[in-house]
Every structure is written in C-alpha cells, then in structure tokens.
PDB file of C-alpha atoms in Angstrom:
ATOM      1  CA  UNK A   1     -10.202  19.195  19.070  1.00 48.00           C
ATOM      2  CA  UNK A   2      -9.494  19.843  22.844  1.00 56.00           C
ATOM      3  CA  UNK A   3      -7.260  22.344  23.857  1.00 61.00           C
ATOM      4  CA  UNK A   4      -5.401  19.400  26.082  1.00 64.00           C
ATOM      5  CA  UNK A   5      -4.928  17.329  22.924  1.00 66.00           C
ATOM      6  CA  UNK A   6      -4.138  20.683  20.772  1.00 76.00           C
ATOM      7  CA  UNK A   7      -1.266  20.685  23.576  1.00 75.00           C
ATOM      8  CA  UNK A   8      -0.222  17.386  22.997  1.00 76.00           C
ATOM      9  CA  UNK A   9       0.419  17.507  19.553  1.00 77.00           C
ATOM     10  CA  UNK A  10       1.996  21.340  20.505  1.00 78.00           C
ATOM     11  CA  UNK A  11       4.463  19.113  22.795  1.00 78.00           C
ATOM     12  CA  UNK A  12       4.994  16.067  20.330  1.00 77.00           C
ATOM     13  CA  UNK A  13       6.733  18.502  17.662  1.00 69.00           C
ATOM     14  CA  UNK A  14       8.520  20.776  19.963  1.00 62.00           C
ATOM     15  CA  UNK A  15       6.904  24.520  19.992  1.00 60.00           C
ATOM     16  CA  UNK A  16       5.792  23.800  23.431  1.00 59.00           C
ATOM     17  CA  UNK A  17       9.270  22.424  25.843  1.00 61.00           C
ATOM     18  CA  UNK A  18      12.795  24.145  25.229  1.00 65.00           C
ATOM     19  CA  UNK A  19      14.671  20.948  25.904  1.00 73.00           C
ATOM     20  CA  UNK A  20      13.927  17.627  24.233  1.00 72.00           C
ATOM     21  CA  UNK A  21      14.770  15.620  27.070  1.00 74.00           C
ATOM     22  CA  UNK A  22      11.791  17.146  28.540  1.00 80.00           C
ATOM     23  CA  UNK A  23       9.277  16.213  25.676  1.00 83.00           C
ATOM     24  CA  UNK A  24       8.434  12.371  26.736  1.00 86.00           C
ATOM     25  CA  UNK A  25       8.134  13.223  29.952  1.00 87.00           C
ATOM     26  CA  UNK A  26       5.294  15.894  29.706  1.00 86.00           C
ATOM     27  CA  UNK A  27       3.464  13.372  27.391  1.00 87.00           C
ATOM     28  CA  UNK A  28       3.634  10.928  29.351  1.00 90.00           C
ATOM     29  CA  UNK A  29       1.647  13.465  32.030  1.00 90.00           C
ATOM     30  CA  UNK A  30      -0.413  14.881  29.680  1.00 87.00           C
ATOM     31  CA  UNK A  31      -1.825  11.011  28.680  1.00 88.00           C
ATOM     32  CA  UNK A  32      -1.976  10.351  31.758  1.00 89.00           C
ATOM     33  CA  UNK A  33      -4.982  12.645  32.456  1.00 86.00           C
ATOM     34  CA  UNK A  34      -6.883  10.869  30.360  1.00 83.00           C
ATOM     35  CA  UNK A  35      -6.790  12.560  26.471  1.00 84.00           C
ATOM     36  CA  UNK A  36      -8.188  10.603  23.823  1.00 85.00           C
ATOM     37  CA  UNK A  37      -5.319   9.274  21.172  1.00 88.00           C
ATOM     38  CA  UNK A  38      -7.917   8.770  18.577  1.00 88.00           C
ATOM     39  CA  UNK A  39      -8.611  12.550  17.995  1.00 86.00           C
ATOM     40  CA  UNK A  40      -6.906  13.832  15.093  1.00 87.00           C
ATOM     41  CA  UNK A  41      -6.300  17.277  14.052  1.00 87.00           C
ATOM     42  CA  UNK A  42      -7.894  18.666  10.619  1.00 88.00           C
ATOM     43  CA  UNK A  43      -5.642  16.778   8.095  1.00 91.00           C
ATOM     44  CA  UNK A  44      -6.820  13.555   9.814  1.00 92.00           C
ATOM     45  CA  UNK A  45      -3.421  13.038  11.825  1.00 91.00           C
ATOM     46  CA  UNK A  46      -3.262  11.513  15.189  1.00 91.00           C
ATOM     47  CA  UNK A  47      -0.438  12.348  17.937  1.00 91.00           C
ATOM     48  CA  UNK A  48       0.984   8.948  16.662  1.00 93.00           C
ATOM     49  CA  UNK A  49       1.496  10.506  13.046  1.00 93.00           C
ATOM     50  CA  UNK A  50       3.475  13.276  14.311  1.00 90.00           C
ATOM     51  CA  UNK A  51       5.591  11.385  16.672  1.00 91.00           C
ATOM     52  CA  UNK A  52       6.466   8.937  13.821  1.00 92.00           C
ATOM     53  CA  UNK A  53       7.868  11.629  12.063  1.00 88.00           C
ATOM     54  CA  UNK A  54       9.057  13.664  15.173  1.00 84.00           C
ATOM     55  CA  UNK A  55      12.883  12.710  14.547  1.00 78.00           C
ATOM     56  CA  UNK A  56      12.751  13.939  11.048  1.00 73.00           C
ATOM     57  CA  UNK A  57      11.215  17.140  12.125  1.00 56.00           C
ATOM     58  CA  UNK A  58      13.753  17.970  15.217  1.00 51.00           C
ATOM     59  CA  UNK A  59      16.471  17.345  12.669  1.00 52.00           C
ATOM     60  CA  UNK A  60      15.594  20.260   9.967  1.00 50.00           C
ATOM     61  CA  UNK A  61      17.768  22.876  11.570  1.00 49.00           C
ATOM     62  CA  UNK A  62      20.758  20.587  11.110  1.00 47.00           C
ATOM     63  CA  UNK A  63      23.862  21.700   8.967  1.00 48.00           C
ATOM     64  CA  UNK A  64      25.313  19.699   6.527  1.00 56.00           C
ATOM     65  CA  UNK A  65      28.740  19.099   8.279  1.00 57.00           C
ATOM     66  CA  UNK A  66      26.998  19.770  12.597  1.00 61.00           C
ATOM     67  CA  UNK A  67      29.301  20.227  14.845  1.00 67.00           C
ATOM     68  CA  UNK A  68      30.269  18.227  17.551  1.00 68.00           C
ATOM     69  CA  UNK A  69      27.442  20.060  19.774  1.00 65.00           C
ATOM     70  CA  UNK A  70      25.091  19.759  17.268  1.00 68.00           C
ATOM     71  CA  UNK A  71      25.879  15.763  16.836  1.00 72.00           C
ATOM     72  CA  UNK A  72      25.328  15.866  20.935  1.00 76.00           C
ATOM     73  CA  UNK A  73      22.224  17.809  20.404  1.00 72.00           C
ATOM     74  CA  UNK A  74      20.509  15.793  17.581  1.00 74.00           C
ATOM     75  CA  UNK A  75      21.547  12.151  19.893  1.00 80.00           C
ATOM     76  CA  UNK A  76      19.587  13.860  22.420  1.00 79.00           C
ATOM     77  CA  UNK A  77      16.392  14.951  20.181  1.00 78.00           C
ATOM     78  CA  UNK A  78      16.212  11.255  18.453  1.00 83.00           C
ATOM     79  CA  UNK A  79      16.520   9.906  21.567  1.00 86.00           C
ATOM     80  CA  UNK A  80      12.974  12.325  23.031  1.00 85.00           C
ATOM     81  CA  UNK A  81      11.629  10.417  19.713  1.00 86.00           C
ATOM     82  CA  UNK A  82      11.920   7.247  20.467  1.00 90.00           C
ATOM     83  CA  UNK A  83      10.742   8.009  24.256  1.00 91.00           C
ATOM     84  CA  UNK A  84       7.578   9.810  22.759  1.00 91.00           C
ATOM     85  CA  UNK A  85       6.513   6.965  20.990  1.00 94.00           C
ATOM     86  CA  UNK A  86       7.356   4.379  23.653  1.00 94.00           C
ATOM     87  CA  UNK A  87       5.311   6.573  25.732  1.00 94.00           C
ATOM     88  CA  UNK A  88       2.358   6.801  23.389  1.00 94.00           C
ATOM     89  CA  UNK A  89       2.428   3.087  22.925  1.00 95.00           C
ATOM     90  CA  UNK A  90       1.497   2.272  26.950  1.00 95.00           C
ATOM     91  CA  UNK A  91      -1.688   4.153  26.405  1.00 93.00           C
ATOM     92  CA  UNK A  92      -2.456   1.767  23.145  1.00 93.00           C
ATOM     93  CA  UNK A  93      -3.642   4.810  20.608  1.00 93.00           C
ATOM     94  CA  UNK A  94      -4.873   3.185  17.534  1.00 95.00           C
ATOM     95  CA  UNK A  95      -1.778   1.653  15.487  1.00 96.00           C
ATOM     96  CA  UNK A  96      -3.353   2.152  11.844  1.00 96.00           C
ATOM     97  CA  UNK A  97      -5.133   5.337  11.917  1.00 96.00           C
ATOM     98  CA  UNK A  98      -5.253   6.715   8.897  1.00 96.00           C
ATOM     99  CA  UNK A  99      -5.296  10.855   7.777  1.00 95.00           C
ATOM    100  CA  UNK A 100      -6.416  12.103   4.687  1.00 96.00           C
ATOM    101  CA  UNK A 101      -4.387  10.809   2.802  1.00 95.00           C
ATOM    102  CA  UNK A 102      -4.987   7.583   3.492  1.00 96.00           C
ATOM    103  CA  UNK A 103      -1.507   6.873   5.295  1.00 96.00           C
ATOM    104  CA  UNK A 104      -0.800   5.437   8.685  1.00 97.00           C
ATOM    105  CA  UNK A 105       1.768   6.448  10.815  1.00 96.00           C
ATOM    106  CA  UNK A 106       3.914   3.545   9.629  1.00 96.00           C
ATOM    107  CA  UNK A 107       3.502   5.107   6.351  1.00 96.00           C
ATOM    108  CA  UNK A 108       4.734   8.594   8.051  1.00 94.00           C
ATOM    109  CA  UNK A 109       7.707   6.670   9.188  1.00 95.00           C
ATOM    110  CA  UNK A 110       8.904   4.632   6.447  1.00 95.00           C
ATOM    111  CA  UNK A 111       8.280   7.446   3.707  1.00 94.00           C
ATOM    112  CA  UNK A 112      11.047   9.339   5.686  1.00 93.00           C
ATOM    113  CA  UNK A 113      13.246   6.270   6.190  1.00 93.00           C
ATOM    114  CA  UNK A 114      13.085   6.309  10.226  1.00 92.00           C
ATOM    115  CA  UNK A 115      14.592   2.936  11.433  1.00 92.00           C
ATOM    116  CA  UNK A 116      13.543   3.243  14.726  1.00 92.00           C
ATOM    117  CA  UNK A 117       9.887   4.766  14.528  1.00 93.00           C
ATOM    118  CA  UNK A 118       8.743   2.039  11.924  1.00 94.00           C
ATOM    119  CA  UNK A 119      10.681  -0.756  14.337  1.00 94.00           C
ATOM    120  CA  UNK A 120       8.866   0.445  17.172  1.00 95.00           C
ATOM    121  CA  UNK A 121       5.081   0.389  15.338  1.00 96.00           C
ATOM    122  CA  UNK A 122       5.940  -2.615  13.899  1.00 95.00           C
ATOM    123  CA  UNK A 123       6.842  -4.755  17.120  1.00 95.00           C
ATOM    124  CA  UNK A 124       3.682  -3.293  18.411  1.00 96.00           C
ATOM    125  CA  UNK A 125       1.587  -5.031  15.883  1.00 95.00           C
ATOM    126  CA  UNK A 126       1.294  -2.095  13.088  1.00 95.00           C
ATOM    127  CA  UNK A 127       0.423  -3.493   9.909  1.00 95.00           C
ATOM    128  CA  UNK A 128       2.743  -2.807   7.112  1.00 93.00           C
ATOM    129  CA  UNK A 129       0.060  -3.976   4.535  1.00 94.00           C
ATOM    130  CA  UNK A 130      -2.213  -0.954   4.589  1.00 95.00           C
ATOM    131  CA  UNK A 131      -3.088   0.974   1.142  1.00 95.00           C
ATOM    132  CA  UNK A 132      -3.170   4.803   1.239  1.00 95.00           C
ATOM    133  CA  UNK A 133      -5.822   6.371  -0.958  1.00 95.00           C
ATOM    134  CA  UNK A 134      -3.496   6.089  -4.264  1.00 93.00           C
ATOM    135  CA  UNK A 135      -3.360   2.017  -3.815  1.00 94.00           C
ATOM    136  CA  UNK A 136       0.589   1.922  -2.622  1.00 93.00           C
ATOM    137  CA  UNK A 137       1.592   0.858   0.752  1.00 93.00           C
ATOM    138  CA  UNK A 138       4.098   2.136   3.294  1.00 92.00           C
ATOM    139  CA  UNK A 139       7.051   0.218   1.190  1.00 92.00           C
ATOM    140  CA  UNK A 140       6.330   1.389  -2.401  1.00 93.00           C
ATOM    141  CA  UNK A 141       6.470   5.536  -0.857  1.00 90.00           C
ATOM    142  CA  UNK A 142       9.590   4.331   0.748  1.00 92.00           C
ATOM    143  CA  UNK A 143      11.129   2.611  -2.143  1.00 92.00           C
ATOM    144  CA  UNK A 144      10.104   6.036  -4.170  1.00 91.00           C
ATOM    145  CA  UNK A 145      12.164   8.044  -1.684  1.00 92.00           C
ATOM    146  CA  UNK A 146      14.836   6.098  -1.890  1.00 89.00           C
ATOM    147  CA  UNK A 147      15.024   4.793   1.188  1.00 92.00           C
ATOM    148  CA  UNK A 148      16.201   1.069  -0.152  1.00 87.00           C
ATOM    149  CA  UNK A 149      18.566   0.125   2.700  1.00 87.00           C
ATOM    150  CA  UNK A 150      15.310   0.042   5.356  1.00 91.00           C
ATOM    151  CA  UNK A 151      12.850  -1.669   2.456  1.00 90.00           C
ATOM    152  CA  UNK A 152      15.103  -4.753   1.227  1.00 86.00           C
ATOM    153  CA  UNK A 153      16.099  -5.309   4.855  1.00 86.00           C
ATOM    154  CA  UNK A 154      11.791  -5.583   5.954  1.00 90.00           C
ATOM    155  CA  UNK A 155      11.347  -7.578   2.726  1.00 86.00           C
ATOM    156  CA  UNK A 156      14.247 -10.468   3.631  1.00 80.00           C
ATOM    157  CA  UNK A 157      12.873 -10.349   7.500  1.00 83.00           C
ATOM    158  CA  UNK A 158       9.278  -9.106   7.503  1.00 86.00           C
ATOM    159  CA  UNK A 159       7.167 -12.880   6.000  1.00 82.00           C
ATOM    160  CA  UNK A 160       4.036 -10.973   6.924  1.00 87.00           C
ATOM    161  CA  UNK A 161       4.194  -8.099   4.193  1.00 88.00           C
ATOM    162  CA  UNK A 162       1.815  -8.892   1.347  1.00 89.00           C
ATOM    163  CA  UNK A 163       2.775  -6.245  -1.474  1.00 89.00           C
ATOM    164  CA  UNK A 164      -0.185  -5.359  -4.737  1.00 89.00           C
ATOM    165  CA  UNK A 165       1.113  -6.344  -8.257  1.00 86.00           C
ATOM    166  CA  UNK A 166       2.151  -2.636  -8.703  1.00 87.00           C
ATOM    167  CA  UNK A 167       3.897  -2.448  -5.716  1.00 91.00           C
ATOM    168  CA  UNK A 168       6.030  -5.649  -5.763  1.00 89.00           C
ATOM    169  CA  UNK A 169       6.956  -5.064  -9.525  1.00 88.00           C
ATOM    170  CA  UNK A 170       7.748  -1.414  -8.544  1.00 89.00           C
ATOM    171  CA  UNK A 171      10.203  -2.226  -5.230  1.00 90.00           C
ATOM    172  CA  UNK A 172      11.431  -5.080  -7.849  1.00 89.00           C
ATOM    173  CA  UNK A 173      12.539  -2.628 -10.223  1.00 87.00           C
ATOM    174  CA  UNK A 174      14.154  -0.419  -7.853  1.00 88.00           C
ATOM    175  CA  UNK A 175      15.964  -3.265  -6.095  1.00 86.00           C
ATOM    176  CA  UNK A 176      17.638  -4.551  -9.640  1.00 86.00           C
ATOM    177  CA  UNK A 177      18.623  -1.011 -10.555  1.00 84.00           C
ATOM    178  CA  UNK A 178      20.001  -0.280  -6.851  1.00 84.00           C
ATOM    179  CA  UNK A 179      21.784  -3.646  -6.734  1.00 83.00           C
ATOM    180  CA  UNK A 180      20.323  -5.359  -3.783  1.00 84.00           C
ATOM    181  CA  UNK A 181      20.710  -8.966  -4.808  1.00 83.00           C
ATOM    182  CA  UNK A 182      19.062 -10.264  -1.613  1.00 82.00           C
ATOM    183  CA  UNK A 183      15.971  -7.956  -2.247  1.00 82.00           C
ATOM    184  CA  UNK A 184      15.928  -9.919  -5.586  1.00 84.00           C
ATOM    185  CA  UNK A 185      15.712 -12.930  -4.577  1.00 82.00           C
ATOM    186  CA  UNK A 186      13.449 -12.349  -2.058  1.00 80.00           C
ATOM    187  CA  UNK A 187      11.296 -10.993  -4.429  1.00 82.00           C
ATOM    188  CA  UNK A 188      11.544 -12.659  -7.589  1.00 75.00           C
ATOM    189  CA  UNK A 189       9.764 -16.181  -6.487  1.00 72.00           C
ATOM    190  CA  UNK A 190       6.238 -13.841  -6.933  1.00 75.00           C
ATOM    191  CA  UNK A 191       7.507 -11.675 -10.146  1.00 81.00           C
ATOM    192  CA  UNK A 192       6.891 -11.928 -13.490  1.00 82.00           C
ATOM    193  CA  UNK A 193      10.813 -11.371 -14.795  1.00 83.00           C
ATOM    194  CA  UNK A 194       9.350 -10.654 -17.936  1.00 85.00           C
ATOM    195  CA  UNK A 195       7.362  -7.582 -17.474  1.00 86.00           C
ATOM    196  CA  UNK A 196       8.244  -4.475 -18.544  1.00 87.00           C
ATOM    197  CA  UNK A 197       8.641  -0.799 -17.603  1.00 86.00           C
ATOM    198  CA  UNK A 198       5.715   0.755 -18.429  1.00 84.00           C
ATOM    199  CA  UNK A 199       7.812   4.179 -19.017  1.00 86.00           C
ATOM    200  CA  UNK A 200      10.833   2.702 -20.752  1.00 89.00           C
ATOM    201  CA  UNK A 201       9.651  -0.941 -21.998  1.00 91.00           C
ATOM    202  CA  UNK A 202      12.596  -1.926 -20.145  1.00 89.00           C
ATOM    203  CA  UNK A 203      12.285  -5.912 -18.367  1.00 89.00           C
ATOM    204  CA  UNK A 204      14.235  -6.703 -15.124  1.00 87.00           C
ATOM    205  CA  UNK A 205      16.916  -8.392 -16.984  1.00 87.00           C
ATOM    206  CA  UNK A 206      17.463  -5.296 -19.118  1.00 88.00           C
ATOM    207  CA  UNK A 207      18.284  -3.341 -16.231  1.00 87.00           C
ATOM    208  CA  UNK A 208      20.398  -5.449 -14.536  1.00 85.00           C
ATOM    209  CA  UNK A 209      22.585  -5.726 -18.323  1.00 85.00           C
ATOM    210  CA  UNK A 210      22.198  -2.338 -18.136  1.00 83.00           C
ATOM    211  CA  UNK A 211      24.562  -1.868 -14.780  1.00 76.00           C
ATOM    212  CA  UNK A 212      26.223  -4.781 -15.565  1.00 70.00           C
ATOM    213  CA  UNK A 213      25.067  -6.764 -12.110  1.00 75.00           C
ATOM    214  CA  UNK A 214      26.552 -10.516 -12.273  1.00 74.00           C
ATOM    215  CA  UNK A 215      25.048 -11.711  -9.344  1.00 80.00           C
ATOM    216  CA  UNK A 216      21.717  -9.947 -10.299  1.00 84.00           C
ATOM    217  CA  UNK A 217      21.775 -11.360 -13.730  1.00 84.00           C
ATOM    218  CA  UNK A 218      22.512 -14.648 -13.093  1.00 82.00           C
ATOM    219  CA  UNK A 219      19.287 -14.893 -10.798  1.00 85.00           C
ATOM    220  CA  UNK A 220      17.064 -13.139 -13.668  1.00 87.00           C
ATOM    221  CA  UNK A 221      18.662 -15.591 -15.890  1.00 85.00           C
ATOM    222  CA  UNK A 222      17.671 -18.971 -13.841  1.00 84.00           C
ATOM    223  CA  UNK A 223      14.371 -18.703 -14.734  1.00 84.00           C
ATOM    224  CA  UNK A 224      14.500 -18.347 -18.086  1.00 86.00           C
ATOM    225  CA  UNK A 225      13.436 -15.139 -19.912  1.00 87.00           C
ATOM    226  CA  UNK A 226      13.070 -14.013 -23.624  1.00 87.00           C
ATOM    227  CA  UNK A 227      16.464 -12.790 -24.217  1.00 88.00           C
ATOM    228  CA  UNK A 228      15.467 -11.307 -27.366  1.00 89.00           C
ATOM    229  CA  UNK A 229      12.722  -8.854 -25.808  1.00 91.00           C
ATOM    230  CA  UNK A 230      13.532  -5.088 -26.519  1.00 92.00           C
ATOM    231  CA  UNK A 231      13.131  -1.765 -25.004  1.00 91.00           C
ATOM    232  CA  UNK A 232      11.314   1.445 -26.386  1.00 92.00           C
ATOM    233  CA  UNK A 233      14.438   1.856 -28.005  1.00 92.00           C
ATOM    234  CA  UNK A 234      14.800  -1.007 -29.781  1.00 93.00           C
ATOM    235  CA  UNK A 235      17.299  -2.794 -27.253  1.00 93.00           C
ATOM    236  CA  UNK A 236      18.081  -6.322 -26.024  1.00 90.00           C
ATOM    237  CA  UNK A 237      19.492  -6.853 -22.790  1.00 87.00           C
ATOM    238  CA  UNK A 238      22.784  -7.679 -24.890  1.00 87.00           C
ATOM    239  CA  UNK A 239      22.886  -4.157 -26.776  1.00 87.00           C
ATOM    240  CA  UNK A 240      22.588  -2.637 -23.211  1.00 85.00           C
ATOM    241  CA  UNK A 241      25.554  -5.119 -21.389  1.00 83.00           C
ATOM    242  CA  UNK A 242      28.059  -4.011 -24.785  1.00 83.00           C
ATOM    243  CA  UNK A 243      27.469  -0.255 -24.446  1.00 77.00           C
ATOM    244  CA  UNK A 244      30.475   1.482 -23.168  1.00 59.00           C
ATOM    245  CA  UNK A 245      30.518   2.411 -19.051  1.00 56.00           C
ATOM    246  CA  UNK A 246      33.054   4.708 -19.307  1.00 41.00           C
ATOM    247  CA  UNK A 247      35.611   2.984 -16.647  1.00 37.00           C
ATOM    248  CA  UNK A 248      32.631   1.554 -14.699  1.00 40.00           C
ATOM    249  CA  UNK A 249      31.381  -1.696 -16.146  1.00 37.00           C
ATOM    250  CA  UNK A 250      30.224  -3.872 -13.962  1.00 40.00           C
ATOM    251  CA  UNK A 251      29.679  -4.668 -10.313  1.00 40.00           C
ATOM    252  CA  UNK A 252      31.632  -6.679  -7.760  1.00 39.00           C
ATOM    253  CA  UNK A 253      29.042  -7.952  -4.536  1.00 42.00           C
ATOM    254  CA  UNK A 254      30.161  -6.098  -1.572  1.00 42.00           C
ATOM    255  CA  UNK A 255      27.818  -7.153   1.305  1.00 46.00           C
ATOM    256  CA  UNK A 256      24.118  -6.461   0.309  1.00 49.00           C
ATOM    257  CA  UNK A 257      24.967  -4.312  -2.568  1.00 52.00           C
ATOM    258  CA  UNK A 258      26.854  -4.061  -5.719  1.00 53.00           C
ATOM    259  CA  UNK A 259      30.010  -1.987  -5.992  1.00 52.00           C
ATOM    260  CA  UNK A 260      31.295  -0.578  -9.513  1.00 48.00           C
ATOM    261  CA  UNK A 261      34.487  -2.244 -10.814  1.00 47.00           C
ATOM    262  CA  UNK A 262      36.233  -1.417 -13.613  1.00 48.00           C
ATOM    263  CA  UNK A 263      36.235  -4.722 -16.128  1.00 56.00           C
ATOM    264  CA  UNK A 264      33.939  -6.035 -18.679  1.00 60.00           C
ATOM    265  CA  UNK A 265      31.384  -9.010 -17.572  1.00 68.00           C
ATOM    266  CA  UNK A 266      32.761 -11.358 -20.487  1.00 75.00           C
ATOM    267  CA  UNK A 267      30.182 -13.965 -18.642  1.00 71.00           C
ATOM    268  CA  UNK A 268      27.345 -12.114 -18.230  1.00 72.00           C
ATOM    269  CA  UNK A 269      27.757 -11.484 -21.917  1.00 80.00           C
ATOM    270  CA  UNK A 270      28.457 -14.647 -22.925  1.00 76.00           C
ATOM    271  CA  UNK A 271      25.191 -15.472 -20.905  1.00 75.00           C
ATOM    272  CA  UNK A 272      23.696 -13.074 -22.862  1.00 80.00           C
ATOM    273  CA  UNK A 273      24.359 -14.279 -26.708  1.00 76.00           C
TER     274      UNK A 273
END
C-alpha cells in the first residue's frame, strides 16, 4: 500500500491530526492528489470501512456519565465523521467493497448501529443486500447486536432490501421478542408464522404469548397458526401466556414498541383457548 494512502487511513481514525475538526479537511487534500480509494490495507478494508466506523472509534475514550466538555467534544468528533465520509463520497470510492470478511462498509456501519454513516452510504446508492462470507447481510449482524431501533425503521422505509430465508426469519424473531409491532407487520406478509426456533422449538406466536404482546399476537393470530404446536419443552403458546410475570404481564403499545404493564391479557388468552 502507498505510504500516501497508509496516511489516509492514519488520518481517517485519528493517530495522525490532534483536533477532529481538522480530520475532513486534510482528507479532503490528501484525495485530492490523486490516491486510489480502492486500495485496501491487509484485512481487505478500504478508507471507506474505517470511516464508516470512524464515530464509533472516536467515541471509545468516553465515560459512562461525560461531562459537559466531553458531550462538546464527542458533537465535535461525530460531526469530523460525517464530514469524512461526505468527503470520501465526492471522489466516488467503491460503495460495496468488501474485506475479508466478506462485509462492506455498510455492514461496518450498521453492525455498530451508526445512523448517520449507513444513511449517508445508503443515499449514495450502497446496497444493503450484500452477503458477507457467513451468508447474513448488513441487517441480520445488526439485528444480532441489538441494534433494533435502526433495523425495523430500514425494514418499514427501505422497499429495496431483499433479506435470505435465514435472515428474515432471524430479524422476525428478534422483532416479536423486542416488541416492534410495525417490524412485524412489515415482515410477516413473507414469513412462515409457523416455523420454529431451531434452538428452542419455539414459533413466533409462542414468543409473543410468551411476553404477553396484544398487538403482536393479534397479527400472528390473523393468519391462522396451529395453536396446539409446542416447544422443546413441551409448551403451547397458552402454557407460556398463563405462566406467572411476576408484576409484568403484558404490554401496552407505546409508539413503535411495547411497554410492560402490570395486568393479565384475559383476550389474548381467550384468543388463545
């Protein structure tokens, strides 16, 4: 690799430039002369993989509870993020590059939940649909992570994403346990509501008795499944909706997400029987 592009990527994740306002700035100069944004270092990353995750890496140092300072500081570091990758975008380096790994640097981005890094790739024509070498795309490693808020809102907005059997049933699962209802109906018009965990022979509906979810239910319910299909363990979705939640029973919609209440679901159970 060249020692100008060596420089680059020096710059991009800050051992290079004290202040972070300055980081953009000396990219911008540094493309400008004419380095190629298709070089990658040994691990198969391009500058556009390291800037996707540049936010997440000025952050480390960050306490728990910053400081007012600190707040000031980190503003000013996500804000040398976003510039970076504006900047690397007017020199069009190659969107879906992919390391070792297989991952893009959408894939960088969404695996660490960065809002503004994956909207940026994604409005300059990124394509969410690529596989890493394991078969998932960007949303399943997000979804994994835990990073639900960012995947549920890209699968109600984003008509172009085109998730693998695993995948969708995967983000499914995750998006009946975390209570997005939305997410669920997006999803459940290509979802077989029938199919169980793998790990704990659990369906979709079992879940969703499992927390209780009215709204979430009642959508699994519409079309129709085998109420009488049981877990590993021997369970119905009925013997999980009757087991005792301790004060927190069911859920209340609040927004895009369920909230805990403190009452039976006498309907969801009488669905249920």
């Amino acid at each position: 690799m060249e020692p100008l592009h060596t420089f680059l990527f020096d710059v991009i994740v800050g051992t290079r430039v004290e202040r972070a306002c300055d980081i953009p700035k000396l990219v911008g100069i540094i493309c400008e002369s004419g380095v190629s944004l298709s070089d990658a270092d040994q691990k198969g990353n391009s500058c556009l993989h390291f800037a996707a995750k540049m936010e997440q890496h000025q952050s480390k140092s960050f306490d728990q509870q910053p400081s007012k300072a600190s707040l000031m500081e980190r503003k000013t570091k996500q804000k040398a993020a976003e510039g970076v990758i504006k900047t690397l975008l007017e020199y069009n380096p190659p969107l879906d590059l992919r390391n070792e790994r297989g991952r893009t640097p959408l894939h960088e981005a969404l695996a660490l939940g960065l809002k503004l890094p994956v909207r940026l790739l994604l409005e300059a024509g990124a394509d969410i649909n690529v596989l890493d070498k394991s078969g998932h795309c960007a949303l399943y490693k997000a979804s994994k992570n835990g990073h639900h808020d960012l995947v549920y809102f890209l699968i109600e907005t984003r008509s172009e994403i085109k998730l693998s059997e695993r995948d969708r049933h995967y983000v499914f699962r995750k998006a009946v346990i975390k209570r997005y209802p939305e997410a669920v109906a997006a999803l459940g018009r290509s979802v077989h509501v029938e199919r169980p965990d793998p790990d704990t022979g659990r369906t979709p509906l079992h879940n969703a008795a499992a927390f209780l979810c009215d709204c979430i239910s009642r959508q699994l319910l519409a079309q129709k499944p085998n109420l009488l299909m049981q877990d590993k363990n021997g369970q119905t979705p009925l013997h999980l909706a009757l087991q005792p939640r301790f004060g927190s029973c069911h859920f209340w919609s609040k927004g895009s997400v369920c909230q805990p209440s403190k009452s039976l679901n006498l309907d969801l159970i009488r669905c249920l029987v």
